[in-house]
PDB file of C-alpha atoms in Angstrom:
ATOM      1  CA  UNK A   1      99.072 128.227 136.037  1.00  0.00           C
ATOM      2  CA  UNK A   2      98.880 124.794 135.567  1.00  0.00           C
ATOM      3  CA  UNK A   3     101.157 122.043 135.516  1.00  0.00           C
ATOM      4  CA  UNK A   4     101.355 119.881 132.109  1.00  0.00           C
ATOM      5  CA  UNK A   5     101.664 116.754 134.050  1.00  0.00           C
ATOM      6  CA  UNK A   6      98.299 117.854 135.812  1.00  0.00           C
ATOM      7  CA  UNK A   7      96.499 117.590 132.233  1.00  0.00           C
ATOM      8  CA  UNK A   8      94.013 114.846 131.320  1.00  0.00           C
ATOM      9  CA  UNK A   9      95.715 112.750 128.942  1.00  0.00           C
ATOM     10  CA  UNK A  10      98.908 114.344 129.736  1.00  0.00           C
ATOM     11  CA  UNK A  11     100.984 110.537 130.775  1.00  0.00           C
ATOM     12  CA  UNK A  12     100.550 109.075 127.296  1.00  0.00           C
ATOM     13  CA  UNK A  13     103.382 109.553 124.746  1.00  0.00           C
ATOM     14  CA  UNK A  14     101.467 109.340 121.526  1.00  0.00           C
ATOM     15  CA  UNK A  15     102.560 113.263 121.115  1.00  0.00           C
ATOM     16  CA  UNK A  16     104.721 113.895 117.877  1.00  0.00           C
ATOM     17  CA  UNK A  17     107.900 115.521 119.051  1.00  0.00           C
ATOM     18  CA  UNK A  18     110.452 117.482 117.214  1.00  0.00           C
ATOM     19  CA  UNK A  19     112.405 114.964 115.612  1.00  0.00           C
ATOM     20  CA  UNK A  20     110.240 112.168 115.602  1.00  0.00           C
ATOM     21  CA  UNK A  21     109.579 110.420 112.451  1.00  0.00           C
ATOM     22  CA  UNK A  22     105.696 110.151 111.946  1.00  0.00           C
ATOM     23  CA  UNK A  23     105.242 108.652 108.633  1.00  0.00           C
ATOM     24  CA  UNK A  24     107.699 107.858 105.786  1.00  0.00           C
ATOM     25  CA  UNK A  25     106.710 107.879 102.358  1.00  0.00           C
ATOM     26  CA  UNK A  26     107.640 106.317  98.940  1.00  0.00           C
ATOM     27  CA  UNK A  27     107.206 106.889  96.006  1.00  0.00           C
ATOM     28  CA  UNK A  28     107.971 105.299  92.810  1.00  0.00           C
ATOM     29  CA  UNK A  29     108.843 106.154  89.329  1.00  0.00           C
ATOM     30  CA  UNK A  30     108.009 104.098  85.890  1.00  0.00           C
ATOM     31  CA  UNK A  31     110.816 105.168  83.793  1.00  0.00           C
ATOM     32  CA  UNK A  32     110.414 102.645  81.192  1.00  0.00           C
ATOM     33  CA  UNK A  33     106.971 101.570  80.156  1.00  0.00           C
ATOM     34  CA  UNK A  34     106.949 101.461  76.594  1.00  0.00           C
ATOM     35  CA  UNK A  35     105.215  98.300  74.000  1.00  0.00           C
ATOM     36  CA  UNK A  36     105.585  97.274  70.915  1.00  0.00           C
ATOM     37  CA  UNK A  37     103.085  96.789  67.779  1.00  0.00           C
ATOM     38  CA  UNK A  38     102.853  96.610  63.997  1.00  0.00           C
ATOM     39  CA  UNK A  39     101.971  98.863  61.287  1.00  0.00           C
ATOM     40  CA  UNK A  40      98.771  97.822  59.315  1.00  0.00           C
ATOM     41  CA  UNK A  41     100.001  98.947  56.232  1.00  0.00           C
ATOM     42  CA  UNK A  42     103.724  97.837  56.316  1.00  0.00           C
ATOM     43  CA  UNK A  43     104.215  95.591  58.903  1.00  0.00           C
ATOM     44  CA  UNK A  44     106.976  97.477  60.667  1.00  0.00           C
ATOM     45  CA  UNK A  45     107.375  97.476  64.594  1.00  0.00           C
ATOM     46  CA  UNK A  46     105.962 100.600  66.482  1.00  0.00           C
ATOM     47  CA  UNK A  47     106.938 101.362  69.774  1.00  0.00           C
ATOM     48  CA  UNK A  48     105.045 103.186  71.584  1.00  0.00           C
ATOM     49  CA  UNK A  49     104.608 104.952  75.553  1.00  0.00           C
ATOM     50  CA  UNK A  50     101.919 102.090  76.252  1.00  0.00           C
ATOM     51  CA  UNK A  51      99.355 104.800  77.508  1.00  0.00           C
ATOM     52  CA  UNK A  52      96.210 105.423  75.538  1.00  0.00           C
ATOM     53  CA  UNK A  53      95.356 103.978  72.063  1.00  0.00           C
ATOM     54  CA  UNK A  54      97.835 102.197  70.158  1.00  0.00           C
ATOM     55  CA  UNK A  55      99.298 103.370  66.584  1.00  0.00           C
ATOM     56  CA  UNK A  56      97.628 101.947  63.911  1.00  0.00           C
ATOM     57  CA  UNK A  57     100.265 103.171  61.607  1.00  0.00           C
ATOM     58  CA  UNK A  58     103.915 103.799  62.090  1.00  0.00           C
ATOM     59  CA  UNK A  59     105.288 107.403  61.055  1.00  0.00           C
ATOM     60  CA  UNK A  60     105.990 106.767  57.531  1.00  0.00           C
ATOM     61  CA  UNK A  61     103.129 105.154  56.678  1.00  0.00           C
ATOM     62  CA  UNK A  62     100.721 107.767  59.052  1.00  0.00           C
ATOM     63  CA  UNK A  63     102.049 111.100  57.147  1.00  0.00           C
ATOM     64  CA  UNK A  64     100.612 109.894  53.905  1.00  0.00           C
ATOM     65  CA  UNK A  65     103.604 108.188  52.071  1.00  0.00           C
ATOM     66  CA  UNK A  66     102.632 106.074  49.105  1.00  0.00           C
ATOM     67  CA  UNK A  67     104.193 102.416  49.105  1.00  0.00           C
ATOM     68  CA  UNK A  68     105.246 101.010  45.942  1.00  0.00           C
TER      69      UNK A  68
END
């Protein structure tokens, strides 16, 4: 048999041993990432997730209601 130490490359440490910490990772989390607009018809504040296209219209206004 042969003898670790005997190895080629077998005096450098750069081996990951049980226990060792090789890489620590983080990661991060957006809880809150929510904007504002209007309403074209009404003029009311919409907020919104701030992903994709904005609302053009708020609820009300969007299922059809009929402003007097």
């Amino acid at each position: 048999m042969t003898n670790p130490e005997q190895l080629p490359g077998a005096d450098r440490d750069d081996q990951e041993h049980d226990g060792d910490v090789s890489a620590v990772r983080e990661s991060v989390v957006v809880r809150e990432r929510t904007k504002t607009t209007t309403c074209s018809w009404c003029g009311k504040t919409i907020v919104y997730a701030g992903v994709g296209r904005p609302p053009q219209y708020c609820r009300h206004c969007a299922s059809g209601c009929l402003h007097s």
